[in-house]
PDB file of C-alpha atoms in Angstrom:
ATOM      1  CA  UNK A   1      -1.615 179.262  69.387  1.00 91.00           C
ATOM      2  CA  UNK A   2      -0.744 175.627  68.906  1.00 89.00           C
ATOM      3  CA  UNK A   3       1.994 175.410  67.666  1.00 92.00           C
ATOM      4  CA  UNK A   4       3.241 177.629  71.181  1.00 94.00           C
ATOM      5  CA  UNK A   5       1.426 175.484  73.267  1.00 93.00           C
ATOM      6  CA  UNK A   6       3.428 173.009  71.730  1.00 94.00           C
ATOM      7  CA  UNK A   7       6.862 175.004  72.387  1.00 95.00           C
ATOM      8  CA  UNK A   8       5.996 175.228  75.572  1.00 96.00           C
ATOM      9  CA  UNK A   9       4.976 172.232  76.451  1.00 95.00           C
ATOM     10  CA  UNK A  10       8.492 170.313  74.406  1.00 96.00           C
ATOM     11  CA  UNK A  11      10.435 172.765  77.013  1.00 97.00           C
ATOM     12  CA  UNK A  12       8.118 171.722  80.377  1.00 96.00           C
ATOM     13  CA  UNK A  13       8.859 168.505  79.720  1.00 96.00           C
ATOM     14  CA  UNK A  14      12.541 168.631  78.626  1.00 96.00           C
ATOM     15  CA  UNK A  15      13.191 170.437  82.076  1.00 97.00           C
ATOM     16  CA  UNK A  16      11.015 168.111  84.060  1.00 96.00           C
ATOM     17  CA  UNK A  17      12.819 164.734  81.898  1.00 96.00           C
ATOM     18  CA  UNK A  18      16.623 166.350  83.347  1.00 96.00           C
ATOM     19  CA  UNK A  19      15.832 166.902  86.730  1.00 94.00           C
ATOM     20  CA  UNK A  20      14.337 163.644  87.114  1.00 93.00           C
ATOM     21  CA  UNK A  21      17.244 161.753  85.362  1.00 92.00           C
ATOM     22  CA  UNK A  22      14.882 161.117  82.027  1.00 94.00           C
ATOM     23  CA  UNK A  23      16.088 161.007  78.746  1.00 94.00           C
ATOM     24  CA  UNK A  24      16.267 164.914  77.725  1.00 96.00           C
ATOM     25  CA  UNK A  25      15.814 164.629  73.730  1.00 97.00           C
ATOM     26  CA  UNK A  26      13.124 161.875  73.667  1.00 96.00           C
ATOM     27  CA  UNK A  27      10.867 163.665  76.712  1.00 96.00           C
ATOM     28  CA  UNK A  28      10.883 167.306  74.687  1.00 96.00           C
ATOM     29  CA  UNK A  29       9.905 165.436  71.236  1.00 96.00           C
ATOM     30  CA  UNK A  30       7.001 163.578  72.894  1.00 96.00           C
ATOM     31  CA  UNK A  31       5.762 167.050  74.726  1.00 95.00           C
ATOM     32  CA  UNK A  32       6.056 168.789  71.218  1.00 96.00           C
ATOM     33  CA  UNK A  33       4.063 166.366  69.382  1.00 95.00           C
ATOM     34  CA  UNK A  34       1.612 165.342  72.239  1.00 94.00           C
ATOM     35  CA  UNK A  35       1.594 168.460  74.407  1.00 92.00           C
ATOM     36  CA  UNK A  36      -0.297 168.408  77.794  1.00 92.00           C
ATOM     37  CA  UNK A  37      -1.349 165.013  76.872  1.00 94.00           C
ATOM     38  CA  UNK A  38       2.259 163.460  77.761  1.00 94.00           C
ATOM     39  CA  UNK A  39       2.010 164.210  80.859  1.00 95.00           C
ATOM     40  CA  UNK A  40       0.451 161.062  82.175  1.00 95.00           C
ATOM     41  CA  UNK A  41       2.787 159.380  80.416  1.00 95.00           C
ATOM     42  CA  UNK A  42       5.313 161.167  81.836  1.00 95.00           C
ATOM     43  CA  UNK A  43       4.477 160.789  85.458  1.00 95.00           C
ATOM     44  CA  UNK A  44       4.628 157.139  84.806  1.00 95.00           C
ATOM     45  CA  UNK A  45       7.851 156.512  83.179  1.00 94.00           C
ATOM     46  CA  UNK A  46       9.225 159.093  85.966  1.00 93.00           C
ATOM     47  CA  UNK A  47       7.820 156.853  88.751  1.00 93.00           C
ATOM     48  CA  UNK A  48       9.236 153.873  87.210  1.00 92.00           C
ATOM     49  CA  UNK A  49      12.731 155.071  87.177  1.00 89.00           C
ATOM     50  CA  UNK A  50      12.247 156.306  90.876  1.00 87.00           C
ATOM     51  CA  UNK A  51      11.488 153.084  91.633  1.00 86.00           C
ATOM     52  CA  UNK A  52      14.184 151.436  89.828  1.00 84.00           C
ATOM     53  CA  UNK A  53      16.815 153.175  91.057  1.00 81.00           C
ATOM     54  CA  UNK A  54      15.572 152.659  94.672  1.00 77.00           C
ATOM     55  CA  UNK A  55      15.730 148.968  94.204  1.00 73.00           C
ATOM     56  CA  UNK A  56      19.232 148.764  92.714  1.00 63.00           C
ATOM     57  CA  UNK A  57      20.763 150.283  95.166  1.00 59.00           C
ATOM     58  CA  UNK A  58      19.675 147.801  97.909  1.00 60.00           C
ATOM     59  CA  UNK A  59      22.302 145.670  99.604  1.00 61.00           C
ATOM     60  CA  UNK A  60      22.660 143.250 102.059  1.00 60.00           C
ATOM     61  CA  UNK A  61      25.643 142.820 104.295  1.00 62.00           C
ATOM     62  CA  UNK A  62      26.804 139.780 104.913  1.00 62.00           C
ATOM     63  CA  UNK A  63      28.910 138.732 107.966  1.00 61.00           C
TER      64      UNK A  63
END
């Protein structure tokens, strides 16, 4: 039962890691070995990409 939690869990979070622009490989280790408890972890790193990514993008135009 574990070890498909873990499955599952390696292939929630390898989904979730490529539609939010995450690294793929690393994200579906980390749910494997952690499981459920990645997910915090997860929502972090996610919002700190989102975040990045908004503030690169910002530009100023200058007359």
């Amino acid at each position: 039962m574990l070890v498909a939690l873990s499955f599952f869990c390696a292939w929630c979070f390898g989904y979730a890691a490529f539609r939010a622009g995450l690294s793929v490989k690393y994200w579906t280790v980390l749910g494997f070995i952690l499981g459920p408890m990645a997910f915090p972890l997860f929502s972090t790193h996610k919002r700190i990409a989102l975040r990045r990514s908004l503030h690169s993008h910002d530009c100023y135009i200058a007359a």
